């Protein structure tokens, strides 16, 4: 990847003249069975641009309550897009049409109007959970019937595809817009992609520039993303296997709460409340021994497996966690 970056042919992408970026966008569009793609600096910008291109100020976006666009994107849909999130809490991050339908506004001029539904697949803070493909398709169909667009925050959509054993093109084919990250499990240092119809992508290009996301000789990053796109998806099953190994190992540690059968992809969330440690203290203790994780709340901890983590690392992490939890009293 570093060599591809060093050797990348570049041009000015604000003039759409960077051949490496153009190739990456075409390849991504092809993989997703779409007309066009647009390289953006981050997943957050990809989501925001997609929202801005498909809503008007004063409209509403239906999204899941623990979702990334609602919790980790600095309220940009409100602050910059001028839209109101309408959130739906779920137990597993996966919304059903029965939950979405009642949140759609009545079509009367005295009410703000629903413009967009946004799904997250896999769902990050629910623990990498995956939409059953038929459910995602049904939501898209019904939203379209209701006159709404549907966006996919597919930061980890390749993990979802591996889990269901279908292509990313198949599982996302009914969405109006899809954002995915090169910088998560695919292993590139920077960057995300939006894919969709040609006129939608041209609209996104204008908004990206407005937000300061027009990048000049950015082929050096697109070259890394191209390696991530070709090579990354092939090895995600290993991350899923490692997450299972981690989850099952955690289940064997007393006072650690986890249901390994609920771990579907590369994110493992477990409960350490019964150990008597707060997650902040637990995280400090494992970090001191070289194991990094993040908090979900005071009693839950989130770990992610990725290409820099192998089976030996999982075994080491389990050993450290077992010892730290043992010391909790
Ligand atoms: C990481 C992530 C994003 C994008 O995050 P950036 O840090 O802006 O690239 C969007 N959605 C989900 C679910 C994510 O996990």
Short mmCIF file of C-alpha atoms and ligand atoms in Angstrom, two decimals:
data_model
loop_
_atom_site.label_atom_id
_atom_site.label_comp_id
_atom_site.label_asym_id
_atom_site.label_seq_id
_atom_site.Cartn_x
_atom_site.Cartn_y
_atom_site.Cartn_z
CA UNK A 1 0.00 0.00 0.00
CA UNK A 2 2.82 2.42 0.86
CA UNK A 3 4.51 1.59 -2.44
CA UNK A 4 1.26 2.18 -4.35
CA UNK A 5 0.99 5.56 -2.65
CA UNK A 6 4.56 6.50 -3.50
CA UNK A 7 4.14 5.46 -7.13
CA UNK A 8 0.65 6.95 -7.63
CA UNK A 9 0.06 8.95 -10.78
CA UNK A 10 -1.65 12.19 -9.71
CA UNK A 11 -3.43 15.21 -11.18
CA UNK A 12 -5.72 17.92 -9.84
CA UNK A 13 -8.89 16.21 -8.66
CA UNK A 14 -10.73 19.52 -8.26
CA UNK A 15 -10.47 19.62 -12.07
CA UNK A 16 -11.39 15.88 -12.15
CA UNK A 17 -7.93 15.28 -13.59
CA UNK A 18 -6.44 12.86 -11.10
CA UNK A 19 -6.29 9.54 -12.94
CA UNK A 20 -5.84 7.49 -9.76
CA UNK A 21 -8.91 9.05 -8.16
CA UNK A 22 -10.93 8.66 -11.34
CA UNK A 23 -9.99 4.98 -11.58
CA UNK A 24 -10.87 4.39 -7.93
CA UNK A 25 -14.27 6.03 -8.32
CA UNK A 26 -15.01 3.99 -11.44
CA UNK A 27 -13.94 0.77 -9.77
CA UNK A 28 -16.04 1.45 -6.68
CA UNK A 29 -19.07 2.26 -8.82
CA UNK A 30 -18.52 -0.95 -10.76
CA UNK A 31 -18.26 -3.06 -7.59
CA UNK A 32 -21.51 -1.60 -6.30
CA UNK A 33 -23.26 -1.76 -9.66
CA UNK A 34 -23.70 2.03 -9.70
CA UNK A 35 -23.26 4.78 -12.25
CA UNK A 36 -20.68 6.80 -10.35
CA UNK A 37 -18.60 7.27 -7.23
CA UNK A 38 -17.06 10.19 -5.34
CA UNK A 39 -13.99 9.99 -3.11
CA UNK A 40 -14.41 11.99 0.11
CA UNK A 41 -12.00 12.68 2.97
CA UNK A 42 -14.04 10.93 5.65
CA UNK A 43 -17.10 8.82 6.28
CA UNK A 44 -18.66 11.70 8.16
CA UNK A 45 -18.34 13.94 5.14
CA UNK A 46 -19.68 11.16 2.92
CA UNK A 47 -22.77 10.86 5.08
CA UNK A 48 -23.26 14.62 5.36
CA UNK A 49 -22.86 15.20 1.63
CA UNK A 50 -25.33 12.38 0.92
CA UNK A 51 -27.83 13.88 3.35
CA UNK A 52 -27.42 17.41 1.94
CA UNK A 53 -27.88 16.18 -1.62
CA UNK A 54 -31.14 14.43 -0.76
CA UNK A 55 -32.87 16.80 1.65
CA UNK A 56 -33.92 20.42 1.98
CA UNK A 57 -33.48 22.54 5.08
CA UNK A 58 -36.31 21.97 7.54
CA UNK A 59 -36.92 18.38 6.53
CA UNK A 60 -36.42 15.25 8.63
CA UNK A 61 -34.12 12.25 8.44
CA UNK A 62 -35.13 8.98 10.12
CA UNK A 63 -32.18 7.19 11.70
CA UNK A 64 -31.37 4.73 14.45
CA UNK A 65 -30.82 6.20 17.92
CA UNK A 66 -27.38 4.68 18.53
CA UNK A 67 -26.25 5.36 14.97
CA UNK A 68 -23.09 7.10 13.87
CA UNK A 69 -24.78 9.95 12.00
CA UNK A 70 -26.72 10.89 15.13
CA UNK A 71 -24.02 10.46 17.75
CA UNK A 72 -20.57 10.86 16.23
CA UNK A 73 -20.83 13.39 13.43
CA UNK A 74 -21.00 16.58 15.47
CA UNK A 75 -24.71 17.09 14.74
CA UNK A 76 -23.67 18.08 11.22
CA UNK A 77 -27.03 17.16 9.76
CA UNK A 78 -28.58 19.81 12.01
CA UNK A 79 -25.72 22.32 12.04
CA UNK A 80 -24.89 22.22 8.32
CA UNK A 81 -27.64 20.39 6.44
CA UNK A 82 -30.41 22.08 8.46
CA UNK A 83 -32.38 18.89 8.87
CA UNK A 84 -33.89 17.33 11.95
CA UNK A 85 -32.97 13.76 12.90
CA UNK A 86 -35.94 11.64 13.88
CA UNK A 87 -34.43 8.81 15.88
CA UNK A 88 -35.71 5.31 16.45
CA UNK A 89 -34.27 3.31 19.35
CA UNK A 90 -33.69 -0.40 18.73
CA UNK A 91 -32.10 -3.18 20.77
CA UNK A 92 -29.69 -4.28 18.04
CA UNK A 93 -29.25 -1.31 15.69
CA UNK A 94 -31.46 -2.91 13.06
CA UNK A 95 -34.63 -0.96 12.23
CA UNK A 96 -37.71 -2.60 10.79
CA UNK A 97 -40.30 -0.99 8.52
CA UNK A 98 -42.83 -1.35 11.37
CA UNK A 99 -40.61 0.95 13.44
CA UNK A 100 -39.91 3.38 10.61
CA UNK A 101 -43.42 3.81 9.23
CA UNK A 102 -44.94 5.60 12.26
CA UNK A 103 -42.02 8.08 12.25
CA UNK A 104 -42.85 9.31 8.75
CA UNK A 105 -44.57 12.67 8.86
CA UNK A 106 -48.05 13.20 7.59
CA UNK A 107 -47.96 15.05 4.27
CA UNK A 108 -49.48 18.34 5.43
CA UNK A 109 -47.81 21.70 5.07
CA UNK A 110 -48.02 22.46 8.79
CA UNK A 111 -45.57 19.64 9.58
CA UNK A 112 -41.87 19.25 8.76
CA UNK A 113 -41.57 16.68 6.00
CA UNK A 114 -39.64 13.42 6.12
CA UNK A 115 -37.12 13.30 3.27
CA UNK A 116 -34.73 10.47 3.98
CA UNK A 117 -34.26 7.23 5.88
CA UNK A 118 -30.67 6.37 6.83
CA UNK A 119 -29.60 2.84 7.80
CA UNK A 120 -26.23 1.73 9.21
CA UNK A 121 -24.83 -1.64 8.08
CA UNK A 122 -23.00 -3.01 9.94
CA UNK A 123 -24.21 -1.11 12.97
CA UNK A 124 -21.19 0.07 14.88
CA UNK A 125 -22.36 0.68 18.44
CA UNK A 126 -24.80 -2.21 18.43
CA UNK A 127 -21.74 -4.45 17.97
CA UNK A 128 -21.29 -4.81 14.21
CA UNK A 129 -24.81 -6.12 13.60
CA UNK A 130 -25.97 -6.86 10.07
CA UNK A 131 -29.20 -6.11 8.21
CA UNK A 132 -30.76 -9.22 6.72
CA UNK A 133 -30.67 -8.40 3.00
CA UNK A 134 -34.40 -8.95 2.53
CA UNK A 135 -35.16 -6.52 5.34
CA UNK A 136 -32.91 -3.81 3.86
CA UNK A 137 -34.50 -4.32 0.45
CA UNK A 138 -38.01 -4.18 1.92
CA UNK A 139 -37.24 -0.96 3.80
CA UNK A 140 -35.93 0.64 0.59
CA UNK A 141 -38.98 -0.46 -1.42
CA UNK A 142 -41.45 0.78 1.17
CA UNK A 143 -39.59 4.06 1.70
CA UNK A 144 -39.59 4.65 -2.05
CA UNK A 145 -43.32 3.94 -2.16
CA UNK A 146 -43.69 6.60 0.54
CA UNK A 147 -41.69 9.07 -1.57
CA UNK A 148 -38.55 8.90 0.58
CA UNK A 149 -34.92 8.37 -0.35
CA UNK A 150 -32.78 5.85 1.53
CA UNK A 151 -29.13 6.35 2.44
CA UNK A 152 -26.78 3.65 3.70
CA UNK A 153 -24.05 4.49 6.15
CA UNK A 154 -22.05 1.52 5.00
CA UNK A 155 -18.81 2.39 6.77
CA UNK A 156 -18.41 -1.40 7.24
CA UNK A 157 -20.66 -2.65 4.47
CA UNK A 158 -17.98 -5.08 3.27
CA UNK A 159 -18.14 -6.78 6.68
CA UNK A 160 -21.90 -7.06 6.27
CA UNK A 161 -21.45 -8.58 2.81
CA UNK A 162 -19.04 -11.19 4.16
CA UNK A 163 -21.45 -12.09 6.95
CA UNK A 164 -24.44 -12.64 4.65
CA UNK A 165 -22.32 -14.20 1.88
CA UNK A 166 -23.54 -11.80 -0.81
CA UNK A 167 -21.81 -9.05 -2.78
CA UNK A 168 -21.88 -5.42 -1.68
CA UNK A 169 -23.67 -4.64 -4.94
CA UNK A 170 -26.44 -7.10 -4.11
CA UNK A 171 -27.01 -6.03 -0.53
CA UNK A 172 -26.99 -2.29 -1.34
CA UNK A 173 -28.72 -2.29 -4.72
CA UNK A 174 -31.93 -0.59 -3.60
CA UNK A 175 -30.35 2.29 -1.66
CA UNK A 176 -30.28 5.70 -3.31
CA UNK A 177 -26.88 6.47 -1.83
CA UNK A 178 -24.17 4.43 -0.16
CA UNK A 179 -21.18 5.66 1.81
CA UNK A 180 -18.40 3.26 2.70
CA UNK A 181 -15.04 3.67 4.42
CA UNK A 182 -11.61 2.61 3.14
CA UNK A 183 -10.20 3.50 6.53
CA UNK A 184 -11.93 0.86 8.66
CA UNK A 185 -11.51 -2.86 8.10
CA UNK A 186 -10.32 -2.38 4.53
CA UNK A 187 -7.13 -0.94 5.96
CA UNK A 188 -6.38 2.33 4.11
CA UNK A 189 -5.14 5.31 6.12
CA UNK A 190 -7.79 7.79 4.91
CA UNK A 191 -10.91 8.13 2.84
CA UNK A 192 -14.44 7.12 2.03
CA UNK A 193 -16.56 6.74 -1.08
CA UNK A 194 -20.09 7.69 -2.01
CA UNK A 195 -21.73 5.71 -4.81
CA UNK A 196 -25.01 6.32 -6.59
CA UNK A 197 -26.54 7.67 -9.76
CA UNK A 198 -24.53 10.02 -11.95
CA UNK A 199 -26.57 13.19 -11.35
CA UNK A 200 -26.64 12.50 -7.59
CA UNK A 201 -22.85 12.15 -7.57
CA UNK A 202 -22.43 15.39 -9.57
CA UNK A 203 -24.57 17.13 -6.95
CA UNK A 204 -22.41 15.57 -4.22
CA UNK A 205 -19.28 16.89 -5.93
CA UNK A 206 -20.58 20.47 -5.61
CA UNK A 207 -21.47 19.97 -1.94
CA UNK A 208 -18.13 18.32 -1.18
CA UNK A 209 -16.38 21.39 -2.59
CA UNK A 210 -18.65 23.68 -0.57
CA UNK A 211 -17.64 21.85 2.60
CA UNK A 212 -13.95 22.22 1.79
CA UNK A 213 -13.57 18.62 0.72
CA UNK A 214 -12.23 19.30 -2.77
CA UNK A 215 -8.77 17.72 -2.68
CA UNK A 216 -6.05 18.46 -5.22
CA UNK A 217 -3.36 15.82 -5.98
CA UNK A 218 -5.15 13.27 -3.86
CA UNK A 219 -4.16 10.26 -5.95
CA UNK A 220 -1.67 9.38 -3.23
CA UNK A 221 -4.62 8.59 -0.98
CA UNK A 222 -6.74 7.06 -3.72
CA UNK A 223 -3.86 4.69 -4.48
CA UNK A 224 -3.99 3.41 -0.91
CA UNK A 225 -7.77 3.14 -1.11
CA UNK A 226 -7.50 1.17 -4.36
CA UNK A 227 -5.30 -1.43 -2.66
CA UNK A 228 -7.75 -1.51 0.26
CA UNK A 229 -10.68 -2.00 -2.10
CA UNK A 230 -9.11 -4.92 -3.99
CA UNK A 231 -7.33 -6.67 -1.13
CA UNK A 232 -9.27 -5.68 1.98
CA UNK A 233 -12.57 -7.51 1.46
CA UNK A 234 -10.84 -10.86 0.84
CA UNK A 235 -9.48 -11.08 4.35
CA UNK A 236 -12.38 -9.70 6.41
CA UNK A 237 -13.50 -13.25 7.25
CA UNK A 238 -10.33 -13.52 9.34
CA UNK A 239 -11.40 -10.52 11.40
CA UNK A 240 -14.78 -12.16 11.91
CA UNK A 241 -13.13 -15.43 12.97
CA UNK A 242 -10.89 -13.52 15.36
CA UNK A 243 -13.90 -11.67 16.80
CA UNK A 244 -15.56 -15.05 17.43
CA UNK A 245 -12.41 -16.34 19.10
CA UNK A 246 -12.35 -13.22 21.28
CA UNK A 247 -16.06 -13.43 22.12
CA UNK A 248 -15.86 -17.10 23.05
CA UNK A 249 -12.77 -16.52 25.14
CA UNK A 250 -14.47 -13.64 26.94
CA UNK A 251 -17.49 -15.83 27.63
CA UNK A 252 -15.15 -18.16 29.53
CA UNK A 253 -13.93 -15.39 31.83
CA UNK A 254 -16.07 -15.23 34.95
CA UNK A 255 -18.04 -12.03 35.58
CA UNK A 256 -17.60 -10.93 31.94
CA UNK A 257 -20.98 -10.72 30.22
CA UNK A 258 -21.20 -11.55 26.53
CA UNK A 259 -23.30 -13.63 24.16
CA UNK A 260 -20.84 -14.83 21.52
CA UNK A 261 -23.65 -15.99 19.22
CA UNK A 262 -24.67 -12.34 18.85
CA UNK A 263 -21.27 -11.34 17.46
CA UNK A 264 -21.72 -11.29 13.69
CA UNK A 265 -18.71 -9.41 12.31
CA UNK A 266 -15.58 -7.73 13.69
CA UNK A 267 -16.96 -5.80 16.68
CA UNK A 268 -17.19 -7.33 20.14
CA UNK A 269 -19.03 -5.54 22.94
CA UNK A 270 -18.97 -7.04 26.41
CA UNK A 271 -20.17 -6.15 29.88
CA UNK A 272 -17.74 -5.90 32.77
CA UNK A 273 -20.22 -4.44 35.26
CA UNK A 274 -20.14 -7.59 37.40
CA UNK A 275 -16.37 -7.34 37.88
CA UNK A 276 -16.75 -4.28 40.08
CA UNK A 277 -14.63 -2.21 37.72
CA UNK A 278 -15.89 0.79 35.79
CA UNK A 279 -15.09 0.54 32.12
CA UNK A 280 -12.78 3.59 32.37
CA UNK A 281 -10.68 1.86 35.03
CA UNK A 282 -10.76 -1.48 33.17
CA UNK A 283 -9.60 0.23 29.95
CA UNK A 284 -6.75 1.96 31.76
CA UNK A 285 -5.57 -1.34 33.23
CA UNK A 286 -5.63 -3.29 29.99
CA UNK A 287 -4.02 -0.38 28.08
CA UNK A 288 -1.13 -0.44 30.56
CA UNK A 289 -0.58 -4.00 29.35
CA UNK A 290 -0.82 -3.23 25.67
CA UNK A 291 -4.49 -4.02 24.96
CA UNK A 292 -6.50 -1.15 23.51
CA UNK A 293 -10.30 -0.93 23.59
CA UNK A 294 -12.96 1.75 23.92
CA UNK A 295 -15.92 2.32 26.23
CA UNK A 296 -19.58 2.06 25.24
CA UNK A 297 -20.74 3.25 28.65
CA UNK A 298 -19.77 2.78 32.31
CA UNK A 299 -20.02 -0.98 32.15
CA UNK A 300 -19.62 -1.97 28.52
CA UNK A 301 -16.44 -2.16 26.47
CA UNK A 302 -15.98 -2.36 22.70
CA UNK A 303 -13.19 -4.13 20.86
CA UNK A 304 -12.63 -4.33 17.12
CA UNK A 305 -10.61 -6.94 15.25
CA UNK A 306 -8.72 -5.78 12.17
CA UNK A 307 -5.81 -6.54 9.89
CA UNK A 308 -3.17 -5.62 12.46
CA UNK A 309 -4.56 -8.18 14.93
CA UNK A 310 -3.97 -11.93 14.59
CA UNK A 311 -5.00 -14.99 16.60
CA UNK A 312 -1.96 -14.70 18.83
CA UNK A 313 -2.95 -11.14 19.68
CA UNK A 314 -6.47 -12.29 20.57
CA UNK A 315 -5.04 -14.93 22.91
CA UNK A 316 -2.79 -12.33 24.49
CA UNK A 317 -5.73 -9.92 24.92
CA UNK A 318 -7.80 -12.65 26.57
CA UNK A 319 -4.96 -13.45 28.94
CA UNK A 320 -4.61 -9.78 29.93
CA UNK A 321 -8.37 -9.32 30.35
CA UNK A 322 -8.65 -12.48 32.44
CA UNK A 323 -5.89 -11.26 34.74
CA UNK A 324 -7.20 -7.70 35.03
CA UNK A 325 -10.71 -8.91 35.78
CA UNK A 326 -9.30 -11.33 38.33
CA UNK A 327 -7.65 -8.37 40.04
CA UNK A 328 -10.93 -6.43 40.09
CA UNK A 329 -11.74 -7.27 43.69
C1 LIG B 1 -16.24 5.33 11.23
C2 LIG B 1 -17.66 5.45 10.84
C3 LIG B 1 -18.10 6.48 10.01
C4 LIG B 1 -17.20 7.55 9.44
O1 LIG B 1 -16.29 8.04 10.30
P1 LIG B 1 -15.09 9.01 9.87
O2 LIG B 1 -14.25 8.97 11.07
O3 LIG B 1 -15.70 10.33 9.61
O4 LIG B 1 -14.45 8.46 8.64
C5 LIG B 1 -19.42 6.51 9.67
N1 LIG B 1 -20.27 5.58 10.11
C6 LIG B 1 -19.88 4.57 10.89
C7 LIG B 1 -20.87 3.55 11.30
C8 LIG B 1 -18.57 4.47 11.29
O5 LIG B 1 -18.19 3.47 12.09
#
